[in-house]
Tab-separated table of N, CA, C and O in Angstrom:
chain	number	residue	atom	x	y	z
A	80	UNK	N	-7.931	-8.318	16.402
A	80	UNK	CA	-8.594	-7.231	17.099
A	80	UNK	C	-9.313	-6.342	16.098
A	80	UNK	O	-10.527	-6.532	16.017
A	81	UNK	N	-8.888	-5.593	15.476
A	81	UNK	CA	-9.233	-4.669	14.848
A	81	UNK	C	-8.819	-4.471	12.999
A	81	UNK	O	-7.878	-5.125	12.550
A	82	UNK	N	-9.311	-3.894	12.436
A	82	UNK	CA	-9.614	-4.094	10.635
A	82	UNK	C	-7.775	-4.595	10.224
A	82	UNK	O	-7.425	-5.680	9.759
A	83	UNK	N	-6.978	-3.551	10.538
A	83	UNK	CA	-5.364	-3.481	10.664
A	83	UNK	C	-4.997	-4.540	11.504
A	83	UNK	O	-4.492	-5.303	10.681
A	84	UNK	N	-4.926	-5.005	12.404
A	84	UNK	CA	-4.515	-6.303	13.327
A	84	UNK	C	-4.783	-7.688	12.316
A	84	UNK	O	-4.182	-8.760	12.391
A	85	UNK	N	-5.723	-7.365	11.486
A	85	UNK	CA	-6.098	-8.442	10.664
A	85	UNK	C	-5.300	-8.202	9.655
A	85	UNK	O	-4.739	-9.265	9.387
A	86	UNK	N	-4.950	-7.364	8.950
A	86	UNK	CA	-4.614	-7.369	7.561
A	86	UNK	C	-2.770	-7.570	7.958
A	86	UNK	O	-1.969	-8.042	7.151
A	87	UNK	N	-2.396	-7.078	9.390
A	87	UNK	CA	-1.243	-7.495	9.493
A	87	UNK	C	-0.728	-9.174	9.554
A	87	UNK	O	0.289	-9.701	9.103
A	88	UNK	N	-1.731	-9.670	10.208
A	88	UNK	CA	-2.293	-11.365	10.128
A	88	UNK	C	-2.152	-11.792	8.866
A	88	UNK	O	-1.447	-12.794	8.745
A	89	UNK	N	-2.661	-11.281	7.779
A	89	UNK	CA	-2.924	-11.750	6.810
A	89	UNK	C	-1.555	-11.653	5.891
A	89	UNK	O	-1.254	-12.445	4.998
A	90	UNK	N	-0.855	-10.592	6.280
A	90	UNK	CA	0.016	-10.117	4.806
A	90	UNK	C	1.566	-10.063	5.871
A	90	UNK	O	2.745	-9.896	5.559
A	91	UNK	N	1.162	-10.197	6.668
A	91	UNK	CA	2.300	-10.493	7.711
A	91	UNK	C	3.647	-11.732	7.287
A	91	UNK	O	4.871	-11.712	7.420
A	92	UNK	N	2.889	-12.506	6.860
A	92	UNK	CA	4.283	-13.459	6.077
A	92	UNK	C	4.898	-12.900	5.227
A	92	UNK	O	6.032	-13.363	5.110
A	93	UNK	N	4.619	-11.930	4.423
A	93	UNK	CA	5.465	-11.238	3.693
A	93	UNK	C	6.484	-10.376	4.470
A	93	UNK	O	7.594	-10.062	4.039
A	94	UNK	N	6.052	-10.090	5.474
A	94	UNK	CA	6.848	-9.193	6.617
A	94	UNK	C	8.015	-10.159	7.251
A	94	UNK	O	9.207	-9.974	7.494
A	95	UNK	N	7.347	-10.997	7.367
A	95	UNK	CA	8.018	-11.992	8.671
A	95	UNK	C	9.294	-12.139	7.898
A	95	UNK	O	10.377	-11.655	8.227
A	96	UNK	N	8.998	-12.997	6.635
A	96	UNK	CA	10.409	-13.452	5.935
A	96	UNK	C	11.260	-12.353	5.502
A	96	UNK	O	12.096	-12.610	4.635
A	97	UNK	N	11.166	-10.910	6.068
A	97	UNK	CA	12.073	-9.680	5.382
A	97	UNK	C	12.136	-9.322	6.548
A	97	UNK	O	10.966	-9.113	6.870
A	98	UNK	N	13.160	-9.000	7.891
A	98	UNK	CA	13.199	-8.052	8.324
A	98	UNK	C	12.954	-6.476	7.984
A	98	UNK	O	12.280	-5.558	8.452
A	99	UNK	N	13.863	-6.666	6.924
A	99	UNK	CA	13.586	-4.687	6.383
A	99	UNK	C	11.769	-4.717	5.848
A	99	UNK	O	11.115	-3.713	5.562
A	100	UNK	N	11.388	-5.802	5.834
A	100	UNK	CA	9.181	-5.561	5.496
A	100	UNK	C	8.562	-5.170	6.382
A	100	UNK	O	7.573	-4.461	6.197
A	101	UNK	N	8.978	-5.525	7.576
A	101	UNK	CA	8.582	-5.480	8.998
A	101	UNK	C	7.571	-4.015	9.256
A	101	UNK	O	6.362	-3.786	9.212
A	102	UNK	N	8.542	-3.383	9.480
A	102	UNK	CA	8.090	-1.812	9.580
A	102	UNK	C	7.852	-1.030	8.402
A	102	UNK	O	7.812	0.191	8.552
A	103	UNK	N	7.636	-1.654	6.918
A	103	UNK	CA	7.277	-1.307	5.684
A	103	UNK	C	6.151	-1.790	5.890
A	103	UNK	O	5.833	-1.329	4.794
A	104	UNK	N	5.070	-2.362	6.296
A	104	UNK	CA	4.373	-2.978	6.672
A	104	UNK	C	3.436	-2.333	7.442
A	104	UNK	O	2.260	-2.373	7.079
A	105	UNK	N	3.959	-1.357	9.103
A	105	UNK	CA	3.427	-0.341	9.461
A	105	UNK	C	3.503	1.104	8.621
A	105	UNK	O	2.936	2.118	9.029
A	106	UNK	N	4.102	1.062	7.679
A	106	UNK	CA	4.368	1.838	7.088
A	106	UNK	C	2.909	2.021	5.882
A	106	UNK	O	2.193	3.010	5.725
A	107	UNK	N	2.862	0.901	5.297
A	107	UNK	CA	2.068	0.832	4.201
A	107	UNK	C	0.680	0.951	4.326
A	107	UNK	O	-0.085	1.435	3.492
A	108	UNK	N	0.211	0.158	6.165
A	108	UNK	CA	-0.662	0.262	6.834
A	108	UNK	C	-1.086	1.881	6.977
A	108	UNK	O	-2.144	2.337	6.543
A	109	UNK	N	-0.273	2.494	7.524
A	109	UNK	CA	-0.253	3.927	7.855
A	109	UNK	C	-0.912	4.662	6.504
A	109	UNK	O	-1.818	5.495	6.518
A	110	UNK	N	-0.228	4.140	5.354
A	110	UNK	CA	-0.731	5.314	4.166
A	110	UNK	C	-2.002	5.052	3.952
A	110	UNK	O	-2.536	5.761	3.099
A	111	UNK	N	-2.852	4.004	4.622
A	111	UNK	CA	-4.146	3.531	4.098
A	111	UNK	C	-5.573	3.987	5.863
A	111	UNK	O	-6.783	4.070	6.071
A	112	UNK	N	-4.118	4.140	6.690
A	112	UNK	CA	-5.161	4.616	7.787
A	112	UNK	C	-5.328	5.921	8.381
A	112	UNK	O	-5.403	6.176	9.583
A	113	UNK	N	-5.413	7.263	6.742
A	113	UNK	CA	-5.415	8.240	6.944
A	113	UNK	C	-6.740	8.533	6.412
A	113	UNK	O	-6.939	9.007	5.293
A	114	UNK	N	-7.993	8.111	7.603
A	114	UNK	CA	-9.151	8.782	6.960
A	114	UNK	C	-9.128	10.123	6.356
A	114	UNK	O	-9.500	10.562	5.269
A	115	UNK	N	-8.457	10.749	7.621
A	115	UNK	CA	-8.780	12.513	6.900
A	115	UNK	C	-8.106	13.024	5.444
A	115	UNK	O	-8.480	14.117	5.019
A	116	UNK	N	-7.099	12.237	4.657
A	116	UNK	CA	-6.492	12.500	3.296
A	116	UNK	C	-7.317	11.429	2.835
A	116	UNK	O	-6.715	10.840	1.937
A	117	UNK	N	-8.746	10.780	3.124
A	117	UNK	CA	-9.012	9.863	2.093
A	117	UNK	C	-8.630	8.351	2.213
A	117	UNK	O	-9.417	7.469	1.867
A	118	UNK	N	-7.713	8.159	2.586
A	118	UNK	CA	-7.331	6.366	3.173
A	118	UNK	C	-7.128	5.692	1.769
A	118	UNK	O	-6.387	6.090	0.870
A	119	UNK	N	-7.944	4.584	1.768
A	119	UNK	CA	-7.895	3.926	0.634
A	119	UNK	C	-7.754	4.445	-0.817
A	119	UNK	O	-6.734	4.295	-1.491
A	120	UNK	N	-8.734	4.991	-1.176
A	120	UNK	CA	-9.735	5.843	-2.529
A	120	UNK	C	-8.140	7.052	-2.643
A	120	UNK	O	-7.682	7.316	-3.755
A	121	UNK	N	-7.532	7.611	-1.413
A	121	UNK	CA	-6.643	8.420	-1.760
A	121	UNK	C	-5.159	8.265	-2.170
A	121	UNK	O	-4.460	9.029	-2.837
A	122	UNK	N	-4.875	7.136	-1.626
A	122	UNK	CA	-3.572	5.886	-1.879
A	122	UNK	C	-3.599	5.554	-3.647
A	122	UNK	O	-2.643	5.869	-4.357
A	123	UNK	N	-4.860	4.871	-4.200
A	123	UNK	CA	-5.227	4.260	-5.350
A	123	UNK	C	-5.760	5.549	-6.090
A	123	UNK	O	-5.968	5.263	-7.269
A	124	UNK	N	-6.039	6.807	-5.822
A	124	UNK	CA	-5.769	7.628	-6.658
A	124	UNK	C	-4.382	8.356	-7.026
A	124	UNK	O	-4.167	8.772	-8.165
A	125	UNK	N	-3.492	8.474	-6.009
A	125	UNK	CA	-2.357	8.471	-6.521
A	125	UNK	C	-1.650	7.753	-7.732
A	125	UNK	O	-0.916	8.320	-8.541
A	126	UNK	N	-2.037	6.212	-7.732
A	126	UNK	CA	-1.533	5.598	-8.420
A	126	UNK	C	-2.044	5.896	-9.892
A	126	UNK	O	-1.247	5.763	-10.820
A	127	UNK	N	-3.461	6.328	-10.152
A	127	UNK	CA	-4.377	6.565	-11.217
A	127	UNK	C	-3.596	7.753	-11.574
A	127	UNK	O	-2.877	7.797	-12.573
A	128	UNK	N	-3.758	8.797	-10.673
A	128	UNK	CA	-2.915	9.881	-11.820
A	128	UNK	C	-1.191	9.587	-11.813
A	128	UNK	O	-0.467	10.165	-12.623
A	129	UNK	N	-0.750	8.802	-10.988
A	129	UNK	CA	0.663	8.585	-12.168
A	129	UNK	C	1.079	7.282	-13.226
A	129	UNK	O	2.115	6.618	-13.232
A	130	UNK	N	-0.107	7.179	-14.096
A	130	UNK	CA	-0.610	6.551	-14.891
A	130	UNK	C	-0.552	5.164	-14.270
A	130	UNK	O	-0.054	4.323	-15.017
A	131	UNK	N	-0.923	4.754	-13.146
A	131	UNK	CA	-0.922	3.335	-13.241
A	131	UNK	C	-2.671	2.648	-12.966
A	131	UNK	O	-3.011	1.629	-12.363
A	132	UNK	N	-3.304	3.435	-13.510
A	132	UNK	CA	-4.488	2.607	-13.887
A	132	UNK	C	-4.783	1.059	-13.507
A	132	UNK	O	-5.594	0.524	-12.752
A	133	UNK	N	-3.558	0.476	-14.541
A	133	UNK	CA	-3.702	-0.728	-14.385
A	133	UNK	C	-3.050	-2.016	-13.360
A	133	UNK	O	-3.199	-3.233	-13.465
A	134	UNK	N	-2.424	-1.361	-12.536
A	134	UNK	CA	-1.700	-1.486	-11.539
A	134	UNK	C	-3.016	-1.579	-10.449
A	134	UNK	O	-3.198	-2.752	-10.122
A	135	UNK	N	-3.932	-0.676	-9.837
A	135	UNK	CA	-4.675	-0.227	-9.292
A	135	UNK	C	-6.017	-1.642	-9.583
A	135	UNK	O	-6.390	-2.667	-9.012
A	136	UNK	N	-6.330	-0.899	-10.760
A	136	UNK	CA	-7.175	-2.109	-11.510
A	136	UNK	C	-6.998	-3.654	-11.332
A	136	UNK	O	-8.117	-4.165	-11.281
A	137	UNK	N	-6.091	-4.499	-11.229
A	137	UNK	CA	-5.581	-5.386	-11.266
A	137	UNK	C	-5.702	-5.636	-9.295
A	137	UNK	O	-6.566	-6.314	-8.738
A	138	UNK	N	-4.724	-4.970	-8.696
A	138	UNK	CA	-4.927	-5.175	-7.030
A	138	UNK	C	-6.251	-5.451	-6.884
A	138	UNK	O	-6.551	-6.503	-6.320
A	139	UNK	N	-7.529	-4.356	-7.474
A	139	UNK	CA	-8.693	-3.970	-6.791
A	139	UNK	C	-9.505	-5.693	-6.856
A	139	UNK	O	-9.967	-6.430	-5.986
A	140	UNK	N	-9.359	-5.800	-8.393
A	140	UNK	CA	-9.746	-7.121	-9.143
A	140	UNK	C	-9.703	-8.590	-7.918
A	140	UNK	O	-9.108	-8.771	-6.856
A	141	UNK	N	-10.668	-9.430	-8.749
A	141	UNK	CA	-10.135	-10.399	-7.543
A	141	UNK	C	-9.747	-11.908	-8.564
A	141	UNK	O	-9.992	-13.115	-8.558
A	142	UNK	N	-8.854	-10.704	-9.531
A	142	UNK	CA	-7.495	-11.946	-10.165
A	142	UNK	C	-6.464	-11.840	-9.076
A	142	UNK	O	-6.544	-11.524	-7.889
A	143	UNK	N	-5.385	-12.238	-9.923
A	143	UNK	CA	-3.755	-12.042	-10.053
A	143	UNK	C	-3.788	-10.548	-10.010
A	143	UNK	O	-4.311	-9.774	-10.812
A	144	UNK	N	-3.063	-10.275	-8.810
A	144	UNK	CA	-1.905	-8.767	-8.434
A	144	UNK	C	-1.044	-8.593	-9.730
A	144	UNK	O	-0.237	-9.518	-9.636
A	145	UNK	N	-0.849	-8.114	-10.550
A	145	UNK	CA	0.305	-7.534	-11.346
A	145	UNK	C	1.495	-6.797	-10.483
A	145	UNK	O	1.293	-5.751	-9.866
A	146	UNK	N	2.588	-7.383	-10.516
A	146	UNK	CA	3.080	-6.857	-9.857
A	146	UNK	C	3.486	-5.325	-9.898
A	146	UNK	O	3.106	-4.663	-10.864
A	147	UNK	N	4.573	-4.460	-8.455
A	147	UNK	CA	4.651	-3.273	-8.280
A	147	UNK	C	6.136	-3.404	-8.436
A	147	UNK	O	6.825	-4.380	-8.142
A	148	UNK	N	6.616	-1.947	-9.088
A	148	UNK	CA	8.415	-2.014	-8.699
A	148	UNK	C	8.495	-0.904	-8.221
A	148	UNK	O	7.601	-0.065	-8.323
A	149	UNK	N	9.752	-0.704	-7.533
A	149	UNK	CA	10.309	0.421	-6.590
A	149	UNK	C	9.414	1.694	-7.504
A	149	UNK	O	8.489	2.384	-7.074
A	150	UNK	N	10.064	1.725	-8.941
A	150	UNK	CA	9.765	2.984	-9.874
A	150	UNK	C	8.208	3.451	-9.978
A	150	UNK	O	7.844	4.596	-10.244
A	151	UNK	N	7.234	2.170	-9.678
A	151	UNK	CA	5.759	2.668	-9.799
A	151	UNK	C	5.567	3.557	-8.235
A	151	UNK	O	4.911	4.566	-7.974
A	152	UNK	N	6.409	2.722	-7.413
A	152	UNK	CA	5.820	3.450	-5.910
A	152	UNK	C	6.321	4.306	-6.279
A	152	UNK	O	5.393	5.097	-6.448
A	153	UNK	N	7.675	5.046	-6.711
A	153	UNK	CA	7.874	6.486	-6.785
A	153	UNK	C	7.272	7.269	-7.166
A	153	UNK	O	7.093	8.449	-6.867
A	154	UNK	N	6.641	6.130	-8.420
A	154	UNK	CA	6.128	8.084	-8.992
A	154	UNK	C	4.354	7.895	-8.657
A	154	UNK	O	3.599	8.661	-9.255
A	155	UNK	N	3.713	6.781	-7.619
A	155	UNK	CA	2.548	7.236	-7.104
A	155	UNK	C	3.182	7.639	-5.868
A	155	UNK	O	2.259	8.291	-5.380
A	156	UNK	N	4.268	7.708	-4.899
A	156	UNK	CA	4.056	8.116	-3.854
A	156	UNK	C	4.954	9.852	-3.727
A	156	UNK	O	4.859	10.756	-2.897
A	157	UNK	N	5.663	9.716	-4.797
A	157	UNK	CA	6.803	11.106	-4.777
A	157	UNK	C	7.601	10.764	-3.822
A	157	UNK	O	7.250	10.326	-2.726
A	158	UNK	N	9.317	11.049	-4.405
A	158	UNK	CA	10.339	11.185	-3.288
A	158	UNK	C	10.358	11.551	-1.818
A	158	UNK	O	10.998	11.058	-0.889
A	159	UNK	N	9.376	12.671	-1.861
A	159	UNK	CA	9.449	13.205	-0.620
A	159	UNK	C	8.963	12.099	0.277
A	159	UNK	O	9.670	11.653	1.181
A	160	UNK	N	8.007	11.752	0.074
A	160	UNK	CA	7.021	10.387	1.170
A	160	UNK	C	8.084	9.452	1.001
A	160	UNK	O	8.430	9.112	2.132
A	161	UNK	N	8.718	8.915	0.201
A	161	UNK	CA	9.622	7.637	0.090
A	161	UNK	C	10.645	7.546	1.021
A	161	UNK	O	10.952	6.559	1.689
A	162	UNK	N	11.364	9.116	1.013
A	162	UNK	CA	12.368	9.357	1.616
A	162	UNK	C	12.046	9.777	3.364
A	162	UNK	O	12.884	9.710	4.263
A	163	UNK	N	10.860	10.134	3.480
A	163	UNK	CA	10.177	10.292	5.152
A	163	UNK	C	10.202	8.768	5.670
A	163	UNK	O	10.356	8.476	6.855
A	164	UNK	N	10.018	7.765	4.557
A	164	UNK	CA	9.362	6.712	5.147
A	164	UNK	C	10.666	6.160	5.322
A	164	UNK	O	10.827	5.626	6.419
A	165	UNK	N	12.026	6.132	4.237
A	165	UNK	CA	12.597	5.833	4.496
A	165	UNK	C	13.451	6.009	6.003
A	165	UNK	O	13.685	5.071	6.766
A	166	UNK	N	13.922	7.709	6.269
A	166	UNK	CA	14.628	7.914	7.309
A	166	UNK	C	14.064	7.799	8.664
A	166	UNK	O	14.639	7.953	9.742
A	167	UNK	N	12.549	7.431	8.358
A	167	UNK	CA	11.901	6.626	9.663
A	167	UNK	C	12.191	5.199	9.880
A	167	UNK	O	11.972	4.628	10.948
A	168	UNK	N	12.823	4.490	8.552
A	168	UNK	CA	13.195	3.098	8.841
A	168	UNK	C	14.320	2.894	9.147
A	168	UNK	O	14.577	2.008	9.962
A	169	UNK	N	15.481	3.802	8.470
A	169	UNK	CA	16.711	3.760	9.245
A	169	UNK	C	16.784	3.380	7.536
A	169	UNK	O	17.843	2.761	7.636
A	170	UNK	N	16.561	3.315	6.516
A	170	UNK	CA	16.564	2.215	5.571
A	170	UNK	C	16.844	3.105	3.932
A	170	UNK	O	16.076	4.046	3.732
A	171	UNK	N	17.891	2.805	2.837
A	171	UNK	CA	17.380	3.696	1.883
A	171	UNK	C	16.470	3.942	1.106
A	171	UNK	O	15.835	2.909	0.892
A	172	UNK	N	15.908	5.163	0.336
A	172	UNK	CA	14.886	4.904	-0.456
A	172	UNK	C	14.443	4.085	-1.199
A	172	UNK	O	13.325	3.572	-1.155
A	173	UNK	N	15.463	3.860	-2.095
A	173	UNK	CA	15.127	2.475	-2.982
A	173	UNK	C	14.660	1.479	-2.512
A	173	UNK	O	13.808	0.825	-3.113
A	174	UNK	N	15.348	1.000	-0.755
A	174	UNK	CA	14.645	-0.102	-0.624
A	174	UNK	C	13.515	-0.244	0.143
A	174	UNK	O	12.864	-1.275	0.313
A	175	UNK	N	13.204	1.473	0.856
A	175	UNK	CA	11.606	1.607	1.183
A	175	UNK	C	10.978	1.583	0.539
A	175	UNK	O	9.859	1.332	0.986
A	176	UNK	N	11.067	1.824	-1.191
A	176	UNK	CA	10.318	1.937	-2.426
A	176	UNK	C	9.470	0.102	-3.098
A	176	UNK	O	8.410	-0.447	-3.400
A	177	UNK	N	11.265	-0.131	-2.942
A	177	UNK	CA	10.833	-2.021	-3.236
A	177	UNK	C	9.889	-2.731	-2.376
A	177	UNK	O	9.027	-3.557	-2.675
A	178	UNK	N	10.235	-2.229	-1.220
A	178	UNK	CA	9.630	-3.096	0.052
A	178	UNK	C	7.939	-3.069	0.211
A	178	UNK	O	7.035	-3.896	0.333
A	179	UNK	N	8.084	-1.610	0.132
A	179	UNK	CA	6.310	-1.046	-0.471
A	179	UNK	C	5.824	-1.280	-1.683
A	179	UNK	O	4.699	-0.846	-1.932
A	180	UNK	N	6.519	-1.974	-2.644
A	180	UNK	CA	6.384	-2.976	-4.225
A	180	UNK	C	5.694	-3.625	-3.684
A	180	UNK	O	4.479	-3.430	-3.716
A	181	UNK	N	6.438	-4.932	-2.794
A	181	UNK	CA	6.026	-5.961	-2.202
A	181	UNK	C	4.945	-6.026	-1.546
A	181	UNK	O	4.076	-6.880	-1.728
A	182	UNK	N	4.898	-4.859	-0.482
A	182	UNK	CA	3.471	-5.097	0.061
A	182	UNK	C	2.281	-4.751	-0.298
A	182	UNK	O	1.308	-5.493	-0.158
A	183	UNK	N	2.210	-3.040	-1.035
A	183	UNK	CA	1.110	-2.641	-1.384
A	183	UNK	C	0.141	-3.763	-2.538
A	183	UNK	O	-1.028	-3.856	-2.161
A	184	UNK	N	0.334	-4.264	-3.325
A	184	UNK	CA	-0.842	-4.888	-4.066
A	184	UNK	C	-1.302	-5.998	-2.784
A	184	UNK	O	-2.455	-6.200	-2.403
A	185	UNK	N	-0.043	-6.642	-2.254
A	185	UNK	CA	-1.332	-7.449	-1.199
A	185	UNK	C	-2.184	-7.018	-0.421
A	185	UNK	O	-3.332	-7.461	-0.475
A	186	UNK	N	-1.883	-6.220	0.330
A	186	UNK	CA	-2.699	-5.423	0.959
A	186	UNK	C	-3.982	-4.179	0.581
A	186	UNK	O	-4.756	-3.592	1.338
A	187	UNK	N	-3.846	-4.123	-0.525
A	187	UNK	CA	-4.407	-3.348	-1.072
A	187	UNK	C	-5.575	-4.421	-1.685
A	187	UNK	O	-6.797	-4.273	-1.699
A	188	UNK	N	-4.699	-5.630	-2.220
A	188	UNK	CA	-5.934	-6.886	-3.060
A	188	UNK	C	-6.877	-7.254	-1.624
A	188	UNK	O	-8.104	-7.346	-1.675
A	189	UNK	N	-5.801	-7.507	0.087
A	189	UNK	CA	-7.000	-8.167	0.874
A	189	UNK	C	-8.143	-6.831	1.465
A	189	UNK	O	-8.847	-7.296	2.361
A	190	UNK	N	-8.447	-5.447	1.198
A	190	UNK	CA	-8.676	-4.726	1.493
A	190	UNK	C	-9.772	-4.586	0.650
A	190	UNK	O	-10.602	-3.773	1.059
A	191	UNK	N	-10.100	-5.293	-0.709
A	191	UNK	CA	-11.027	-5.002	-1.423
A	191	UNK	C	-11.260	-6.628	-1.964
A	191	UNK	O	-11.191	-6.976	-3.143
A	192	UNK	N	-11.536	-7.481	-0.854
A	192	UNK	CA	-11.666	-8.920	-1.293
A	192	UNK	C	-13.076	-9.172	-2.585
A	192	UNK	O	-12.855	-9.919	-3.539
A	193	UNK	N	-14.254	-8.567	-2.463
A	193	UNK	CA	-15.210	-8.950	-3.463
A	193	UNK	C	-14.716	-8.455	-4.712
A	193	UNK	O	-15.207	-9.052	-5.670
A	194	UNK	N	-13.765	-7.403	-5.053
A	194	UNK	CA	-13.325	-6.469	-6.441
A	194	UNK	C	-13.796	-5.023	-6.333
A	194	UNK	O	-14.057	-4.367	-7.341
A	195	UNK	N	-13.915	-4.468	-4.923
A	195	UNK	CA	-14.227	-3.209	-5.233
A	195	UNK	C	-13.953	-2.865	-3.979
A	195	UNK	O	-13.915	-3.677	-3.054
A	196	UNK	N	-13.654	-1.111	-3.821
A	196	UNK	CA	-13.100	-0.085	-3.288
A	196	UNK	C	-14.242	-0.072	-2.081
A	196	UNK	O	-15.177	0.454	-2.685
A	197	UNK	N	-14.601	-0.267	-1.090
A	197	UNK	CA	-15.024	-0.154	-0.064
A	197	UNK	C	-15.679	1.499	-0.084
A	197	UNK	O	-14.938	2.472	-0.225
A	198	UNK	N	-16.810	1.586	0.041
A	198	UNK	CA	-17.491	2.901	0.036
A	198	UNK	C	-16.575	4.258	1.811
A	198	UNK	O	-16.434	4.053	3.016
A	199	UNK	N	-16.396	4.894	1.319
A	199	UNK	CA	-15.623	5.579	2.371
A	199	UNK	C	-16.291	6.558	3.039
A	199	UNK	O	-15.804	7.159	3.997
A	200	UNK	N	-17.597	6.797	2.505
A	200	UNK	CA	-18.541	7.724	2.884
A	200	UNK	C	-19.635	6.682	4.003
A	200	UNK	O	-20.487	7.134	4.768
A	201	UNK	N	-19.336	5.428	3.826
A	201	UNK	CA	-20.120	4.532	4.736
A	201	UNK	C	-19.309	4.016	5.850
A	201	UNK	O	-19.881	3.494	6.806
A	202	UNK	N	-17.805	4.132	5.804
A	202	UNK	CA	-17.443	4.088	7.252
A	202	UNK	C	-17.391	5.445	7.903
A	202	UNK	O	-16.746	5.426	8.952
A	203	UNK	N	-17.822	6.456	7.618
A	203	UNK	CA	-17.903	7.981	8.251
A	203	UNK	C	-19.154	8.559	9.025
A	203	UNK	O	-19.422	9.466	9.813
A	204	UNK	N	-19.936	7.230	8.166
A	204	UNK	CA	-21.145	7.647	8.680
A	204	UNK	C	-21.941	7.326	10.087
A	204	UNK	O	-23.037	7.841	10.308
């Protein structure tokens, strides 16, 4: 159906084989379908100022994902978001942290398939 219906299609096997991915999944979706904080460009700047440059760099790329661990999502997303996302899953932080390891570079790599950040001022317009 729609941009998200697809990317759940796409990155959805990662979900399928984890129950606890499932709703990490709407979850991860969610941090990327907040036009008004920015969406994409505002997700992957988080990660830039808590030094992961190359983390960011690497997803955007259309190599190999480097992978994510619980500790990078923390310190691009801060406790506070980890722990919202968590007690919305029923689930602890750590493993809302891991789970969003897992998904964010895929989703983030099928979101910028040619190697670059999708202009955000051209879906507004």
């Amino acid at each position: 159906m729609g941009l998200f219906d697809s990317i759940r299609n796409a990155i959805g096997g990662t979900a399928a084989g984890n129950p606890d991915h499932s709703g990490l999944l709407d979850e991860a979706i969610g941090l990327l379908g907040q036009p008004q904080s920015g969406g994409l460009t505002s997700l992957l700047n988080k990660f830039k100022n808590a030094g992961l440059q190359h983390l960011v760099d690497g997803w955007v790329s259309t190599g190999p994902n480097p992978p994510a661990t619980a500790d990078h999502i923390q310190a691009a997303l801060g406790s506070a978001q980890i722990q919202q996302i968590a007690a919305r899953l029923g689930i602890p932080p750590q493993q809302a942290a891991s789970g969003l390891a897992a998904i964010l570079p895929r989703l983030i790599d099928h979101l910028t398939p040619n190697g670059t950040v999708p202009d955000s001022s051209a879906a507004s317009s």
